[in-house]
Structure formats: structure tokens, C-alpha cells
Coordinates of C-alpha atoms in Angstrom, one line a residue:
M1009 CA -9.6 11.0 -18.0
D1010 CA -10.2 10.3 -21.5
S1011 CA -10.8 6.5 -20.7
E1012 CA -13.9 5.3 -19.7
P1013 CA -13.9 3.8 -16.5
Y1014 CA -14.5 0.2 -15.8
Y1015 CA -17.0 0.4 -13.3
T1016 CA -17.5 3.6 -10.8
A1017 CA -18.2 3.6 -7.1
D1018 CA -18.6 6.0 -4.2
G1019 CA -16.0 8.3 -4.5
G1020 CA -14.3 7.1 -7.5
A1021 CA -13.3 5.0 -10.6
A1022 CA -11.4 1.7 -11.5
Y1023 CA -9.7 1.7 -15.5
L1024 CA -8.8 -1.2 -17.1
G1025 CA -5.1 -0.9 -19.1
N1026 CA -1.6 -0.2 -18.8
S1027 CA -0.9 2.6 -16.2
L1028 CA 2.5 4.0 -18.6
D1029 CA -0.9 4.7 -20.6
L1030 CA -3.3 5.8 -18.2
L1031 CA -1.2 7.6 -16.4
D1032 CA -0.6 10.2 -19.3
E1033 CA -4.3 11.1 -18.9
L1034 CA -4.1 12.4 -15.6
P1035 CA -3.6 15.8 -15.5
E1036 CA -0.4 17.0 -13.6
E1037 CA -0.3 18.1 -10.1
S1038 CA -3.9 16.2 -9.5
I1039 CA -3.3 13.9 -7.3
D1040 CA -2.6 13.4 -3.8
L1041 CA -1.1 10.1 -3.1
V1042 CA 0.0 7.2 -5.2
L1043 CA -0.1 4.1 -2.8
T1044 CA 0.7 0.5 -4.2
S1045 CA 2.0 -2.6 -4.2
P1046 CA 3.7 -3.3 -7.9
P1047 CA 4.5 -6.7 -8.7
F1048 CA 8.1 -8.3 -7.1
A1049 CA 11.0 -9.3 -9.0
L1050 CA 10.9 -13.1 -8.0
N1051 CA 13.0 -16.0 -9.6
R1052 CA 9.3 -18.1 -9.7
K1053 CA 7.2 -16.4 -11.9
K1054 CA 3.7 -15.8 -10.8
E1055 CA 0.0 -15.4 -12.5
Y1056 CA -0.1 -11.9 -11.7
G1057 CA 2.9 -11.3 -14.0
N1058 CA 6.2 -10.2 -12.3
K1059 CA 9.1 -9.3 -13.8
D1060 CA 12.9 -10.4 -13.9
S1061 CA 14.9 -8.6 -11.5
E1062 CA 17.6 -8.1 -14.2
D1063 CA 15.0 -5.7 -16.0
Y1064 CA 13.1 -5.2 -12.8
N1065 CA 14.2 -1.5 -12.3
D1066 CA 14.6 -0.9 -16.2
W1067 CA 10.4 -1.3 -16.2
F1068 CA 9.7 0.3 -13.1
M1069 CA 11.1 3.6 -13.3
Q1070 CA 9.0 4.0 -16.2
F1071 CA 6.4 4.2 -13.8
A1072 CA 8.0 6.3 -11.3
E1073 CA 8.3 9.1 -14.4
K1074 CA 5.1 9.4 -14.9
V1075 CA 3.8 9.5 -11.2
K1076 CA 5.6 12.4 -10.2
P1077 CA 3.9 15.1 -12.4
A1078 CA 0.6 13.7 -11.7
L1079 CA 1.1 14.3 -7.8
K1080 CA 0.4 17.3 -6.4
P1081 CA 3.7 19.5 -4.9
H1082 CA 3.0 18.2 -1.7
G1083 CA 1.6 15.1 -2.7
S1084 CA 3.3 11.1 -1.5
F1085 CA 4.5 8.2 -3.6
V1086 CA 4.3 5.2 -1.1
V1087 CA 5.5 1.8 -2.6
D1088 CA 5.4 -2.0 -0.8
I1089 CA 8.0 -4.0 -2.4
G1090 CA 9.3 -7.5 -1.0
G1091 CA 13.1 -7.7 -1.3
G1092 CA 14.2 -11.4 -3.4
W1093 CA 17.3 -14.2 -3.8
Q1094 CA 19.2 -15.0 -6.1
K1095 CA 18.7 -18.1 -8.3
G1096 CA 19.8 -21.1 -7.1
E1097 CA 22.1 -19.3 -4.2
P1098 CA 20.9 -18.4 -0.4
Y1099 CA 22.0 -15.0 -0.9
R1100 CA 19.9 -12.2 -1.5
S1101 CA 19.0 -10.6 -4.6
T1102 CA 19.8 -6.2 -4.4
Y1103 CA 17.4 -5.3 -6.8
H1104 CA 15.2 -3.5 -4.5
F1105 CA 17.7 -1.7 -3.3
E1106 CA 18.9 -0.6 -6.6
L1107 CA 15.6 0.6 -7.6
L1108 CA 15.5 3.1 -4.3
T1109 CA 18.7 4.6 -5.2
D1110 CA 17.3 5.0 -8.9
L1111 CA 14.7 6.4 -7.4
A1112 CA 15.6 8.7 -4.7
G1113 CA 19.5 8.8 -5.2
S1114 CA 21.7 11.8 -6.8
D1115 CA 20.0 11.4 -9.8
G1116 CA 16.6 10.4 -8.5
P1117 CA 13.1 11.8 -9.7
F1118 CA 12.2 11.7 -6.1
E1119 CA 12.9 12.6 -2.0
L1120 CA 12.9 9.7 -0.1
A1121 CA 10.8 11.1 3.2
Q1122 CA 11.0 7.9 5.5
D1123 CA 11.7 3.9 5.1
F1124 CA 9.0 1.9 6.5
Y1125 CA 8.4 -2.0 7.1
W1126 CA 5.6 -4.3 6.9
Y1127 CA 6.6 -7.3 9.2
N1128 CA 4.1 -10.4 8.6
P1129 CA 4.4 -12.8 11.8
A1130 CA 2.5 -15.5 9.6
K1131 CA 4.7 -15.3 7.0
L1132 CA 5.2 -18.6 5.9
P1133 CA 9.2 -19.7 6.3
T1134 CA 10.8 -19.1 2.6
P1135 CA 12.9 -19.8 0.7
A1136 CA 11.7 -23.2 1.8
Q1137 CA 15.3 -24.6 0.5
W1138 CA 17.5 -22.6 3.0
V1139 CA 15.2 -22.1 5.6
T1140 CA 13.1 -25.3 6.2
I1141 CA 16.0 -27.8 4.6
E1142 CA 19.0 -26.9 4.7
R1143 CA 18.5 -24.5 7.9
I1144 CA 20.8 -21.3 7.0
R1145 CA 18.3 -18.6 7.0
V1146 CA 15.8 -17.3 8.8
T1147 CA 12.4 -16.8 7.5
D1148 CA 12.1 -13.7 5.2
A1149 CA 9.2 -11.8 6.8
V1150 CA 9.6 -8.2 6.3
N1151 CA 8.4 -5.8 3.2
H1152 CA 9.8 -2.4 2.7
V1153 CA 7.7 0.6 2.5
W1154 CA 8.7 3.8 1.2
W1155 CA 7.3 7.0 1.1
F1156 CA 8.8 9.1 -1.3
S1157 CA 7.8 12.8 -1.8
K1158 CA 8.3 15.4 -4.9
G1159 CA 10.8 17.5 -3.0
E1160 CA 11.6 20.7 -5.4
G1161 CA 11.4 22.5 -2.1
E1162 CA 8.2 21.4 -0.4
R1163 CA 7.0 19.3 1.9
P1164 CA 4.5 16.6 1.7
E1165 CA 1.3 17.1 3.5
A1166 CA 1.6 14.8 6.9
D1167 CA 0.5 14.6 10.3
N1168 CA 1.0 11.7 12.4
T1169 CA -1.7 13.2 15.2
R1170 CA -3.8 11.3 12.2
V1171 CA -2.2 7.7 12.9
L1172 CA -1.9 8.1 16.7
Q1173 CA -2.1 4.5 18.9
D1174 CA -3.7 3.7 21.8
Y1175 CA -0.8 4.3 24.7
S1176 CA 1.1 1.0 26.0
E1177 CA -0.3 0.0 29.7
S1178 CA 3.9 0.8 30.4
Q1179 CA 3.0 4.7 28.6
Q1180 CA 0.2 5.0 31.0
E1181 CA 1.6 4.1 33.7
L1182 CA 4.5 7.0 33.0
M1183 CA 1.3 9.3 32.3
E1184 CA -0.3 8.9 35.6
N1185 CA 3.1 8.6 37.6
G1186 CA 4.9 11.0 36.1
Y1187 CA 8.7 11.0 34.9
K1188 CA 11.5 12.4 36.2
D1189 CA 13.9 13.8 33.6
K1190 CA 17.3 12.6 33.0
K1191 CA 19.8 12.1 30.9
R1192 CA 20.5 8.3 29.3
P1193 CA 23.9 6.5 29.2
S1194 CA 23.8 7.2 25.4
G1195 CA 23.4 11.2 25.9
H1196 CA 20.1 11.8 25.0
D1197 CA 18.3 14.2 27.4
I1198 CA 15.0 13.0 28.1
S1199 CA 13.1 15.9 29.7
D1200 CA 9.5 15.4 31.3
K1201 CA 7.2 16.8 28.5
F1202 CA 7.0 13.7 26.1
D1203 CA 4.1 12.8 28.4
S1204 CA 2.3 16.0 28.1
P1205 CA -1.4 16.1 27.2
E1206 CA -0.4 18.4 24.3
N1207 CA 1.8 16.1 22.4
G1208 CA -1.8 14.4 21.2
E1209 CA -4.3 11.7 22.7
G1210 CA -2.1 8.7 21.7
S1211 CA 1.0 7.2 20.8
I1212 CA 3.0 8.3 17.8
P1213 CA 3.4 5.4 15.9
P1214 CA 6.9 3.4 14.9
N1215 CA 7.9 2.7 11.1
L1216 CA 7.1 -0.8 11.4
I1217 CA 3.4 -2.0 10.7
E1218 CA 2.8 -5.6 12.3
A1219 CA -0.2 -7.1 9.5
A1220 CA -0.5 -10.7 9.6
N1221 CA -2.6 -10.6 5.9
T1222 CA -3.9 -13.7 7.1
A1223 CA -7.9 -13.0 6.7
S1224 CA -9.9 -15.4 5.5
N1225 CA -13.6 -14.1 6.5
T1226 CA -13.4 -10.8 4.4
H1227 CA -16.4 -9.6 2.1
Y1228 CA -14.3 -9.9 -0.5
L1229 CA -12.9 -13.3 0.1
N1230 CA -16.4 -14.3 1.1
V1231 CA -17.8 -13.3 -2.1
C1232 CA -15.2 -14.9 -4.0
R1233 CA -15.7 -18.3 -2.4
E1234 CA -19.9 -17.8 -2.9
L1235 CA -19.0 -17.3 -6.7
D1236 CA -16.6 -19.6 -6.9
V1237 CA -14.0 -17.3 -8.4
D1238 CA -10.3 -16.6 -7.9
P1239 CA -9.4 -13.9 -5.8
H1240 CA -6.0 -11.7 -6.4
P1241 CA -3.0 -13.9 -5.1
A1242 CA -0.6 -11.6 -3.8
R1243 CA -3.0 -8.8 -1.4
F1244 CA -1.3 -6.8 0.8
P1245 CA -3.0 -6.3 4.5
R1246 CA -5.5 -3.4 5.0
D1247 CA -3.1 -2.2 7.7
I1248 CA -1.2 -0.5 4.9
P1249 CA -3.9 2.0 3.0
E1250 CA -5.4 2.2 6.8
F1251 CA -2.2 4.1 7.6
F1252 CA -1.1 5.8 4.9
I1253 CA -4.0 6.7 3.8
P1254 CA -4.6 8.9 6.8
F1255 CA -1.3 10.0 7.3
L1256 CA -0.5 11.3 4.1
T1257 CA -4.1 12.9 2.9
P1258 CA -6.2 15.5 5.0
N1259 CA -9.2 14.3 7.1
P1260 CA -12.6 15.7 6.2
P1261 CA -14.3 17.8 6.4
Y1262 CA -13.1 19.4 3.3
D1263 CA -15.2 22.8 3.5
D1264 CA -15.1 24.4 -0.2
E1265 CA -12.1 22.1 -1.3
D1266 CA -12.3 18.9 -3.2
P1267 CA -11.5 15.6 -1.2
P1268 CA -8.0 14.3 -1.8
V1269 CA -7.3 11.7 -4.5
V1270 CA -5.4 8.7 -4.1
L1271 CA -4.2 6.4 -6.8
D1272 CA -2.9 2.8 -7.1
I1273 CA -1.5 2.1 -10.0
F1274 CA -1.2 -1.2 -9.8
A1275 CA -4.8 -2.0 -8.5
G1276 CA -5.1 -5.9 -7.9
S1277 CA -8.3 -6.6 -5.5
N1278 CA -8.6 -2.6 -5.6
L1279 CA -8.3 -3.2 -1.8
T1280 CA -6.7 0.7 -1.8
G1281 CA -9.8 2.1 -3.4
K1282 CA -12.5 0.5 -1.0
T1283 CA -10.3 1.8 1.5
A1284 CA -10.2 5.1 0.5
S1285 CA -13.8 5.2 -0.1
Q1286 CA -14.4 4.1 3.7
M1287 CA -12.3 7.3 4.7
H1288 CA -14.1 9.7 2.6
R1289 CA -11.3 10.5 0.0
N1290 CA -11.1 10.3 -3.7
W1291 CA -10.1 7.3 -5.8
L1292 CA -8.5 6.2 -8.5
A1293 CA -7.4 2.5 -9.3
F1294 CA -5.5 1.0 -12.9
E1295 CA -5.0 -2.3 -12.9
I1296 CA -4.2 -4.4 -16.6
Q1297 CA -5.3 -7.4 -15.3
E1298 CA -9.3 -7.7 -16.4
Q1299 CA -10.1 -10.7 -14.1
Y1300 CA -8.8 -8.9 -11.0
L1301 CA -10.6 -5.8 -12.0
Q1302 CA -13.8 -7.6 -12.2
T1303 CA -13.3 -9.3 -8.7
S1304 CA -12.8 -5.9 -7.3
Q1305 CA -15.8 -4.5 -8.1
F1306 CA -17.1 -7.2 -5.1
R1307 CA -15.7 -4.9 -2.4
F1308 CA -18.4 -2.3 -3.3
V1309 CA -21.7 -4.8 -3.6
T1310 CA -23.6 -7.0 -1.0
K1311 CA -22.9 -10.6 -2.0
E1312 CA -26.6 -10.3 -2.5
E1313 CA -26.4 -8.2 -5.3
A1314 CA -22.7 -9.8 -6.7
K1315 CA -25.0 -12.8 -6.6
M1316 CA -27.1 -10.7 -9.1
M1317 CA -25.2 -9.3 -11.3
Y1318 CA -22.5 -12.3 -12.0
D1319 CA -23.1 -14.3 -14.8
D1320 CA -21.1 -17.2 -15.4
D1321 CA -21.3 -17.2 -19.3
Q1322 CA -20.4 -13.3 -19.2
S1323 CA -16.6 -12.0 -19.0
D1324 CA -17.6 -8.9 -17.6
F1325 CA -19.6 -8.2 -14.6
G1326 CA -21.2 -4.8 -15.7
D1327 CA -21.3 -1.6 -14.2
F1328 CA -21.6 -1.2 -11.0
A1329 CA -22.4 2.8 -10.6
D1330 CA -23.4 4.7 -7.4
V1331 CA -23.7 1.6 -5.3
E1332 CA -23.0 2.2 -1.5
P1333 CA -19.8 0.9 -0.7
N1334 CA -19.8 -2.1 2.2
D1335 CA -17.2 -3.0 5.3

């Protein structure tokens, strides 16, 4: 890229700037996976700069149009996006569904490979007016996570054997005792081959990701507290990149090929980059807010290194190049 990285760490680089400009610097078909969680369209303005629902879709489509040429033919675009409510009314906004049709409808630039849902069992009962005061709605605890591919006759790289889960107790019992093939009342014909060892060592996961997102003792948060700096206020859970990165990019070893490249165009605290690094993928992070990019460096240094490098009188923590990543 023409721009100088704000910092580099094992396997990747983070850049300060508008992703609309930084995406233009990428060579065509150079990225394996774009995984991101953009600012949502909410009625209440947040410090990280969310857009109004009226302008949101036009705003986001500018990025999507530049993501597509940067993706390899087998590449994927994964977007975590939350819903919203109509201002002052107990009715849902449909902006994110309208965005979905803009992205993958008949005239959209992408194909919808699959829809996923992030269920947060610890989500606060919001909107409070409708949930806890008037008691006319229930807690809104699910985000949509959309997986897009370029289409154009090329299937995206994907392999669910890379994200198999432990078998449940009931599944283990079925595999031990066997299952008599029969037809269900719905008409589905269930064979006795579903529990064959040939199907892999583990259970195929559903398209529901359950993650409470309540971790308070992570390395990143501990360093932020130690240095009395504010962490990013809207981090998505580690479960999301830990699922999609291995699902949609090949595992090492890579032989003579370079590792796949994972990009987050709204990097925030750069959890995507850190997770990609730990999983031996290369990564890029684009972030327009310098304060979030500064503190994201904490993910790649020890607490002691962060203390030594941090200076209250400086606005820049410096280049932490070639440092060893931490858990």
C-alpha cells in the first residue's frame, strides 16, 4: 500500500484513515476475507460516529462497492450488523433489511452465501422504554451477521470441518447406540449414515453464534485500565472472528503460498487482526479514529511493554513493529 502503516505486528499492519481511501490502495483480488462490524444506524449518537438510518445504506454501499474488487474470486465479505428502532415508536427499523437487498438483491454486487445470527444472552433489556417501562416488547438480543460472496461463478472458500464443535451428550449416545433410519413426520428421510466417522470428528455448527460479550478480564481491557485510557466502547465478541476466520480461510501449513489475508475495514480495537494473527493468517486493519487505533496496539504487547511505551504527554504510542503477540 502507498500509505505508511500506523503500526505493524506479527503478520499484519494497521492503517489510520478512511477505509474509502485505503481500499483504493489495495491491489485487485488481494484479500481473502473482509470481516467487519460497522457502526450501526442508531437513534442515539455514539462516540464512535454512527450514521442516521436515513443515510446509512447509501453510506455503507460506498464501502461495499470498493470491497468487491479487493476480494479474491473465492473471497468472502462478512458483516455483523445490529437492527434499530423507529424514533419514539415501538416499531423496528427495516434499514438493515433494506441494506441486505442493496448488497445481495437482484441488482446487488454480492451473493448472500448464508445468514448468521449472533445471540447475546447477556444483552441489556433495551429499548428500555418499550421493554422495562411499558413492557410491550422483549429484549432485542440478536445481531444479524451476513456472509457474502462475489458470486460470478466462483464459489467462496469455505469448509465447515474447520469449525466442528464438540458432540452433545445426546449425539454421543446416538453414535454409541446407533440410530435406526426412518422417515420423520415431516417427510424427511433420516438415514443411519449421519453419525458415520466419515463425517468428521465433531458436530457441524448451526448458523447461530451464542456469545455473551461480557468478558471484563481480557489482556486488552486490563491494559486499558492499568493506563487509565478508554477502551473501544462497541467491541464484538471474540467468538465471531474465531468462527469465521477458520471457516472461510484455509488452515496452515500453506506450503509455498502466502497465508490468507483478513481485512477489517472498521477495525476499532483490532480484535479481528489479533485473532487472525493468532490463527496464522495475515491481516490488515483500517480505522478512522486514532484513539481506537492507538489502544488497539495493546493487543500485541505485554502489559509491561505498554507501560514503558505509553506517555501521557504524547498522542502517539509509536511503532510497535515486529513485536510478539499475546493471548
